[in-house]
Amino acid sequence: MMLLHGYVPNKFGVGVIVPILKDKNGDQTSLDNYRPVTLSPTISKIFESVLLMKYGNYLYSDDRQFGFKKTMGCRNAIFAVRNVINYFNERGSNVFMASLDASKAFDRVNHFKLYVSLMKRNIPMVFLNVVINWYSKMNVIVRWNNSLSAMMRVRSGVRQGGVLSPYLFNVYADVFINNIVTSSVGCHIGHTCMACLMYADDMLLISASLAGLQELMNECVRTSNEICLKFNEKKSHCIIIGPHQHTYVANVVLDGTPLMWANSIKYLGIDLIAGSSFDVDLDQVRRKFFMSTNSILKHCSGVSEPIKLYLCESYCLPVLSYALESLQLGTTVIRKLNVYWNSVYRKIFSYKPWESVRDVMKCLGKKNLEFIYYERKLCFLHSMLLSDNDVIRCIMSGYVYSSEYIELCKKCELSAQENVSNIKRSLYEKFCGT
């Protein structure tokens, strides 16, 4: 009946905003130190899921957009960026990149321009009427402790927490990629444009020349003015990676503001470092890993060893192994990461720093980080080979014949053989008794 009449109940448009403190040690009276989280009615989310099942095929987005897709994620975007950089570096060219931050992009979506974007997809009118009616009823109230504010009208932005919101935003922001592809500026591999890679509202511009990067930024500014978005110059950064990255270059300009060249940029949770080739800062990963490990073990003094290990595997190991399969790590780096993970076993089972924990892992049926890395990377590359994404397929063409892939298969086989070796009797007696 809602689809037939293009109408949703008024309560579907009401959201309750709960301000969440970002930094407990920061200024608690500052508005910028709070993150608003909107709670929506559960029944409205169920209805959105039904709409997505029926009309999801109209809410497609370009293959250069990796966010909010079932088969894509952060590691796929990082893998694409790494291979584009390596492709041009291996041919003696620098890569000029700009990480642009759209200021409150989800909250700045113009509803009328969103409706126009949907109509250009020839989306069924029953779906469009429901969306228009729904967004005309968007209201929010703020909950602070047990008090509620007055009702406020929301005139822009997609519904926070809505099931359809990510897909609608992708449709809205698709114009960025379309305009850049049409301009034929920036990095290309074959006939595939790699000049703009997006993950939700995180945009990365890639060019093999400084003039090309400036033209890409100018195109983004023109597009942002067209769809009522704005870039945050303070959070937007540029970086150079390549064999000639020490050469002096002029600053690029974003909407009249010069952007300085940075030594590193943060992209999807990893720190890309300016240098002669693609590299990431793993020191930040090490610090976060040991902070999380020490925090858990500090509050688990009276807990049994298996529970401690389970908590560390659930909350600390993902910090250490985040997106590793999308990177090309050397043997020395992998062994360092393996040492970091082994130190957790030493702390839990009271081993000395010079004692090996290999037998403990075998006794418990656990794998070391080196094996986990090779296993995950092999599975990840296999899934990439089967991907129907045009950008990924362009990158993976001929990848199975590369030295990296062949070496990876050999290392996986050797690591698996080592992992199934026999358990020492002394270890069994130490932990299980005679």
Coordinates of C-alpha atoms in Angstrom, one line a residue:
M1 CA 0.0 0.0 0.0
M2 CA 2.9 2.4 0.7
L3 CA 4.3 1.7 -2.8
L4 CA 0.9 2.0 -4.4
H5 CA 0.2 5.4 -2.8
G6 CA 3.8 6.7 -2.6
Y7 CA 3.4 7.4 1.1
V8 CA 5.2 6.4 4.3
P9 CA 4.0 7.0 7.9
N10 CA 5.2 10.3 9.4
K11 CA 7.1 8.4 12.1
F12 CA 9.3 6.9 9.4
G13 CA 11.0 10.3 8.9
V14 CA 11.7 10.9 12.6
G15 CA 15.2 10.3 13.9
V16 CA 16.6 10.6 17.5
I17 CA 20.1 12.2 17.6
V18 CA 22.3 11.0 20.4
P19 CA 25.6 13.0 20.7
I20 CA 28.6 10.8 21.3
L21 CA 31.7 12.3 22.9
K22 CA 34.7 11.8 20.6
D23 CA 37.6 12.5 23.0
K24 CA 37.0 12.2 26.7
N25 CA 40.2 14.1 27.4
G26 CA 39.2 17.0 25.1
D27 CA 36.9 20.0 25.5
Q28 CA 33.5 18.5 26.5
T29 CA 31.9 21.9 25.9
S30 CA 33.0 22.0 22.2
L31 CA 30.5 21.1 19.6
D32 CA 33.2 19.7 17.4
N33 CA 34.1 17.1 20.1
Y34 CA 30.7 15.3 19.6
R35 CA 29.6 12.9 16.9
P36 CA 25.8 12.8 16.3
V37 CA 24.4 9.3 15.9
T38 CA 20.8 9.1 14.7
L39 CA 18.5 6.3 15.7
S40 CA 15.8 5.4 13.2
P41 CA 12.7 3.2 13.6
T42 CA 13.5 -0.5 13.1
I43 CA 10.3 -1.0 11.0
S44 CA 11.5 1.7 8.6
K45 CA 14.8 -0.1 8.1
I46 CA 12.9 -3.3 7.2
F47 CA 10.9 -1.4 4.6
E48 CA 14.1 0.0 3.2
S49 CA 15.5 -3.5 2.9
V50 CA 12.4 -4.5 0.9
L51 CA 12.9 -1.5 -1.4
L52 CA 16.6 -2.4 -1.8
M53 CA 15.6 -6.0 -2.8
K54 CA 13.1 -4.8 -5.4
Y55 CA 14.9 -1.8 -6.9
G56 CA 18.5 -2.2 -5.9
N57 CA 19.6 -2.9 -9.5
Y58 CA 18.8 0.8 -10.3
L59 CA 21.0 2.0 -7.5
Y60 CA 24.3 1.0 -9.2
S61 CA 27.5 3.0 -9.2
D62 CA 30.7 3.2 -11.1
D63 CA 33.3 0.5 -10.6
R64 CA 35.7 3.1 -9.3
Q65 CA 33.5 3.5 -6.3
F66 CA 34.5 0.8 -3.8
G67 CA 32.2 1.8 -0.8
F68 CA 29.0 0.1 0.2
K69 CA 29.3 -2.9 -2.2
K70 CA 29.0 -6.5 -1.3
T71 CA 32.1 -7.8 -3.0
M72 CA 34.2 -4.7 -2.5
G73 CA 35.9 -3.1 0.6
C74 CA 38.8 -1.1 1.9
R75 CA 41.3 -3.7 1.0
N76 CA 40.2 -3.8 -2.6
A77 CA 40.5 0.0 -2.9
I78 CA 44.0 -0.1 -1.2
F79 CA 45.1 -3.0 -3.6
A80 CA 43.9 -0.9 -6.6
V81 CA 45.8 2.2 -5.4
R82 CA 49.0 0.1 -4.8
N83 CA 49.0 -1.4 -8.2
V84 CA 48.3 1.8 -10.0
I85 CA 51.2 3.5 -8.2
N86 CA 53.5 0.5 -9.0
Y87 CA 52.5 0.4 -12.6
F88 CA 53.7 4.0 -13.2
N89 CA 56.7 3.8 -10.9
E90 CA 58.0 0.7 -12.7
R91 CA 58.0 2.8 -15.9
G92 CA 60.0 5.6 -14.4
S93 CA 57.1 8.0 -13.7
N94 CA 56.2 9.8 -10.5
V95 CA 52.6 9.5 -9.2
F96 CA 51.0 12.7 -7.9
M97 CA 48.0 12.1 -5.6
A98 CA 45.5 14.2 -3.8
S99 CA 43.3 12.9 -1.0
L100 CA 40.2 15.1 -0.9
D101 CA 37.9 15.3 2.1
A102 CA 34.3 16.3 1.4
S103 CA 33.1 18.3 4.4
K104 CA 30.0 16.5 5.9
A105 CA 29.2 15.0 2.5
F106 CA 26.3 12.9 3.6
D107 CA 24.6 15.8 5.3
R108 CA 25.0 18.2 2.3
V109 CA 23.2 16.0 -0.2
N110 CA 20.7 18.2 -2.0
H111 CA 17.4 16.4 -2.1
F112 CA 16.2 17.9 -5.5
K113 CA 19.4 17.1 -7.2
L114 CA 19.2 13.6 -5.8
Y115 CA 15.8 13.1 -7.3
V116 CA 17.1 14.3 -10.7
S117 CA 20.0 11.8 -10.4
L118 CA 17.4 9.0 -9.7
M119 CA 15.2 10.1 -12.6
K120 CA 18.2 9.9 -15.0
R121 CA 18.4 6.2 -14.1
N122 CA 14.8 5.7 -15.3
I123 CA 14.0 4.4 -11.9
P124 CA 10.3 3.3 -11.4
M125 CA 8.0 6.1 -10.3
V126 CA 6.6 4.1 -7.4
F127 CA 10.1 4.0 -5.8
L128 CA 10.8 7.7 -6.6
N129 CA 7.5 8.8 -5.1
V130 CA 8.2 6.9 -1.9
V131 CA 11.7 8.5 -1.6
I132 CA 10.3 12.0 -2.2
N133 CA 7.5 11.5 0.3
W134 CA 9.9 10.1 2.8
Y135 CA 12.5 12.8 2.5
S136 CA 9.9 15.5 2.8
K137 CA 9.1 14.2 6.3
M138 CA 12.6 14.1 7.7
N139 CA 12.7 15.5 11.2
V140 CA 15.1 15.0 14.1
I141 CA 15.1 15.5 17.9
V142 CA 18.1 15.5 20.1
R143 CA 18.3 13.3 23.2
W144 CA 20.6 14.5 26.0
N145 CA 20.4 12.2 29.0
N146 CA 16.7 11.9 29.6
S147 CA 15.7 15.2 27.9
L148 CA 14.4 15.7 24.4
S149 CA 14.7 18.8 22.3
A150 CA 12.1 20.3 20.1
M151 CA 11.5 18.7 16.6
M152 CA 13.7 20.1 13.9
R153 CA 13.2 19.9 10.1
V154 CA 16.0 18.3 8.0
R155 CA 16.2 19.9 4.6
S156 CA 19.3 18.2 3.2
G157 CA 21.4 15.1 3.5
V158 CA 20.6 11.4 3.4
R159 CA 19.0 9.7 6.4
Q160 CA 21.7 8.7 8.9
G161 CA 21.6 5.0 9.6
G162 CA 19.2 4.3 6.7
V163 CA 19.6 1.1 4.7
L164 CA 19.1 3.0 1.4
S165 CA 21.3 6.0 2.4
P166 CA 24.7 4.6 1.2
Y167 CA 23.3 3.6 -2.1
L168 CA 21.5 6.9 -2.7
F169 CA 24.8 8.7 -1.8
N170 CA 26.7 6.6 -4.3
V171 CA 24.2 7.6 -7.0
Y172 CA 24.5 11.2 -6.0
A173 CA 28.3 11.2 -6.0
D174 CA 28.7 9.2 -9.2
V175 CA 28.9 12.4 -11.1
F176 CA 32.4 13.0 -9.8
I177 CA 33.7 9.9 -11.4
N178 CA 31.7 10.4 -14.6
N179 CA 33.0 13.9 -15.1
I180 CA 36.7 12.8 -14.5
V181 CA 36.4 9.8 -16.8
T182 CA 34.9 12.0 -19.5
S183 CA 37.8 14.5 -19.2
S184 CA 40.4 11.8 -20.0
V185 CA 42.9 13.3 -17.6
G186 CA 45.0 11.5 -15.0
C187 CA 46.3 8.0 -14.8
H188 CA 45.1 5.3 -17.2
I189 CA 46.1 1.7 -17.5
G190 CA 45.3 0.6 -21.0
H191 CA 41.9 2.1 -21.8
T192 CA 40.8 2.1 -18.2
C193 CA 40.8 5.4 -16.3
M194 CA 42.4 5.1 -12.8
A195 CA 42.4 8.9 -12.1
C196 CA 39.7 8.8 -9.5
L197 CA 39.1 6.1 -6.9
M198 CA 36.5 6.6 -4.3
Y199 CA 35.4 4.8 -1.1
A200 CA 32.1 6.4 0.0
D201 CA 33.1 10.1 0.3
D202 CA 36.8 9.5 0.5
M203 CA 38.2 10.6 -2.9
L204 CA 41.7 9.9 -4.2
L205 CA 42.9 11.6 -7.4
I206 CA 45.9 10.1 -9.2
S207 CA 47.9 11.6 -12.0
A208 CA 51.3 11.0 -13.6
S209 CA 51.8 14.8 -14.0
L210 CA 51.4 17.9 -11.8
A211 CA 49.3 19.7 -14.5
G212 CA 47.0 16.6 -14.7
L213 CA 46.5 16.6 -11.0
Q214 CA 45.6 20.3 -11.0
E215 CA 43.1 19.7 -13.8
L216 CA 41.5 16.8 -11.9
M217 CA 41.1 19.1 -8.8
N218 CA 39.6 21.8 -10.9
E219 CA 37.1 19.4 -12.3
C220 CA 36.2 18.2 -8.8
V221 CA 35.7 21.7 -7.6
R222 CA 33.4 22.4 -10.6
T223 CA 31.4 19.3 -9.9
S224 CA 31.2 20.0 -6.1
N225 CA 29.7 23.4 -6.8
E226 CA 27.2 21.8 -9.2
I227 CA 25.9 19.3 -6.6
C228 CA 26.3 21.6 -3.5
L229 CA 29.2 19.8 -1.9
K230 CA 32.3 21.4 -0.4
F231 CA 35.8 20.2 0.2
N232 CA 37.7 20.7 3.4
E233 CA 41.1 22.2 2.5
K234 CA 42.5 21.5 6.0
K235 CA 41.8 17.8 5.7
S236 CA 42.8 17.5 2.0
H237 CA 46.5 16.6 1.3
C238 CA 48.8 15.9 -1.6
I239 CA 51.7 13.4 -1.9
I240 CA 54.3 12.3 -4.4
I241 CA 55.4 8.7 -4.9
G242 CA 58.0 7.8 -7.4
P243 CA 61.7 7.7 -8.4
H244 CA 61.9 11.5 -8.8
Q245 CA 59.8 12.5 -5.8
H246 CA 62.6 14.7 -4.4
T247 CA 62.3 17.1 -7.3
Y248 CA 60.8 20.4 -6.3
V249 CA 57.3 21.0 -7.6
A250 CA 54.8 23.8 -7.2
N251 CA 51.8 23.5 -4.9
V252 CA 48.4 22.6 -6.4
V253 CA 45.4 24.7 -5.6
L254 CA 42.0 23.5 -4.3
D255 CA 39.2 26.1 -4.8
G256 CA 41.7 28.9 -4.5
T257 CA 43.6 27.4 -1.5
P258 CA 47.1 26.0 -2.1
L259 CA 47.7 22.5 -0.7
M260 CA 51.1 21.7 0.7
W261 CA 52.9 18.4 -0.2
A262 CA 52.8 16.0 2.7
N263 CA 55.2 13.3 3.8
S264 CA 52.3 10.9 4.3
I265 CA 48.5 10.8 3.9
K266 CA 46.0 8.6 5.7
Y267 CA 43.9 6.6 3.3
L268 CA 41.3 4.1 4.5
G269 CA 43.1 3.4 7.8
I270 CA 46.6 3.1 6.5
D271 CA 49.4 5.7 6.2
L272 CA 50.8 6.1 2.7
I273 CA 54.4 7.4 2.9
A274 CA 56.0 9.6 0.2
G275 CA 59.0 7.9 -1.2
S276 CA 60.5 6.2 -4.3
S277 CA 57.8 3.4 -4.2
F278 CA 54.6 2.5 -2.5
D279 CA 55.1 2.1 1.2
V280 CA 53.0 2.3 4.4
D281 CA 53.8 3.3 7.9
L282 CA 53.6 0.1 10.1
D283 CA 54.8 1.8 13.2
Q284 CA 51.4 3.3 13.7
V285 CA 50.0 -0.3 13.4
R286 CA 52.5 -1.6 16.0
R287 CA 51.5 1.1 18.5
K288 CA 47.8 0.6 18.1
F289 CA 48.3 -3.2 18.4
F290 CA 50.2 -3.1 21.6
M291 CA 47.9 -0.4 23.1
S292 CA 44.9 -2.7 22.5
T293 CA 46.8 -5.8 23.8
N294 CA 47.9 -4.1 27.0
S295 CA 44.5 -2.7 27.6
I296 CA 42.8 -6.1 27.3
L297 CA 45.4 -8.0 29.4
K298 CA 45.3 -5.3 32.1
H299 CA 41.7 -5.9 32.7
C300 CA 41.9 -9.7 32.5
S301 CA 44.2 -10.5 35.4
G302 CA 41.9 -13.2 36.8
V303 CA 40.8 -14.7 33.5
S304 CA 42.0 -18.0 32.2
E305 CA 44.6 -18.1 29.4
P306 CA 42.3 -19.4 26.6
I307 CA 39.9 -16.5 27.3
K308 CA 42.7 -14.0 27.1
L309 CA 43.9 -15.5 23.9
Y310 CA 40.4 -15.4 22.5
L311 CA 40.0 -11.7 23.3
C312 CA 43.3 -10.9 21.8
E313 CA 42.4 -12.8 18.6
S314 CA 39.1 -11.0 18.4
Y315 CA 40.2 -7.4 19.1
C316 CA 44.0 -7.2 18.7
L317 CA 44.8 -9.4 15.8
P318 CA 42.5 -7.5 13.4
V319 CA 44.4 -4.3 14.3
L320 CA 47.7 -6.0 13.3
S321 CA 46.5 -7.7 10.2
Y322 CA 44.2 -5.0 8.8
A323 CA 44.4 -4.9 5.0
L324 CA 47.8 -6.8 5.0
E325 CA 46.6 -9.0 2.1
S326 CA 46.3 -5.9 -0.1
L327 CA 49.9 -5.0 0.5
Q328 CA 53.2 -6.5 -0.9
L329 CA 55.3 -7.0 2.3
G330 CA 58.9 -8.2 2.4
T331 CA 60.0 -11.2 4.4
T332 CA 61.6 -9.0 7.0
V333 CA 58.5 -7.0 7.6
I334 CA 56.3 -10.2 7.8
R335 CA 58.7 -11.7 10.4
K336 CA 58.5 -8.5 12.5
L337 CA 54.7 -8.6 12.5
N338 CA 55.0 -12.3 13.4
V339 CA 57.2 -11.4 16.4
Y340 CA 54.6 -8.8 17.6
W341 CA 51.9 -11.5 17.6
N342 CA 54.1 -14.0 19.3
S343 CA 54.7 -11.6 22.1
V344 CA 51.0 -11.9 22.9
Y345 CA 51.5 -15.6 23.5
R346 CA 54.5 -14.9 25.7
K347 CA 52.5 -12.5 27.9
I348 CA 49.5 -14.8 28.2
F349 CA 51.5 -18.0 28.9
S350 CA 54.3 -16.4 30.9
Y351 CA 57.1 -17.3 28.4
K352 CA 60.5 -15.7 28.5
P353 CA 61.4 -13.3 25.7
W354 CA 63.9 -15.7 24.3
E355 CA 61.6 -18.8 24.5
S356 CA 59.8 -20.0 21.4
V357 CA 56.0 -20.1 21.4
R358 CA 55.7 -22.2 18.2
D359 CA 54.9 -25.4 20.1
V360 CA 52.1 -23.6 22.1
M361 CA 50.5 -22.6 18.9
K362 CA 50.7 -26.1 17.5
C363 CA 49.3 -27.5 20.8
L364 CA 46.3 -25.1 20.6
G365 CA 45.9 -25.6 16.8
K366 CA 46.7 -22.0 16.1
K367 CA 48.5 -20.5 13.1
N368 CA 51.3 -18.0 13.3
L369 CA 50.9 -14.6 11.7
E370 CA 53.1 -15.5 8.7
F371 CA 50.9 -18.3 7.7
I372 CA 47.8 -16.2 8.3
Y373 CA 49.2 -13.5 6.0
Y374 CA 50.0 -15.8 3.1
E375 CA 46.8 -17.7 3.5
R376 CA 44.6 -14.6 3.5
K377 CA 46.6 -13.0 0.6
L378 CA 46.2 -16.1 -1.6
C379 CA 42.4 -16.2 -0.9
F380 CA 42.2 -12.5 -1.5
L381 CA 43.9 -12.7 -4.9
H382 CA 41.7 -15.6 -5.9
S383 CA 38.6 -13.6 -5.2
M384 CA 40.1 -10.6 -7.1
L385 CA 40.7 -12.9 -10.1
L386 CA 37.0 -13.7 -10.1
S387 CA 35.8 -10.1 -9.6
D388 CA 33.5 -8.6 -12.2
N389 CA 34.7 -5.0 -11.3
D390 CA 36.3 -3.5 -14.4
V391 CA 39.1 -1.7 -12.5
I392 CA 40.0 -4.9 -10.6
R393 CA 39.9 -7.0 -13.8
C394 CA 42.2 -4.5 -15.6
I395 CA 44.7 -4.7 -12.7
M396 CA 44.5 -8.5 -12.4
S397 CA 45.0 -9.2 -16.1
G398 CA 48.2 -11.2 -16.3
Y399 CA 48.6 -11.1 -12.5
V400 CA 48.7 -14.9 -12.2
Y401 CA 51.9 -14.9 -14.2
S402 CA 53.6 -12.3 -12.1
S403 CA 56.6 -13.1 -9.8
E404 CA 54.7 -11.9 -6.8
Y405 CA 51.8 -14.4 -7.3
I406 CA 54.1 -17.4 -8.1
E407 CA 56.3 -16.7 -5.0
L408 CA 53.2 -16.3 -2.8
C409 CA 51.9 -19.8 -3.8
K410 CA 55.3 -21.4 -3.0
K411 CA 55.4 -19.7 0.4
C412 CA 51.9 -20.7 1.3
E413 CA 52.8 -24.4 0.5
L414 CA 55.9 -24.3 2.6
S415 CA 54.2 -22.5 5.5
A416 CA 51.4 -25.1 5.5
Q417 CA 53.8 -28.0 5.7
E418 CA 55.6 -26.4 8.6
N419 CA 52.3 -25.7 10.4
V420 CA 51.3 -29.4 10.6
S421 CA 54.5 -30.7 12.2
N422 CA 54.3 -32.9 15.3
I423 CA 53.7 -31.5 18.8
K424 CA 56.5 -32.1 21.3
R425 CA 55.7 -34.4 24.2
S426 CA 57.2 -32.0 26.7
L427 CA 54.8 -29.3 25.8
Y428 CA 51.8 -31.6 26.4
E429 CA 53.2 -32.5 29.8
K430 CA 53.7 -28.8 30.7
F431 CA 50.2 -27.7 30.0
C432 CA 48.0 -30.8 30.3
G433 CA 49.9 -32.8 33.0
T434 CA 51.4 -36.2 32.9

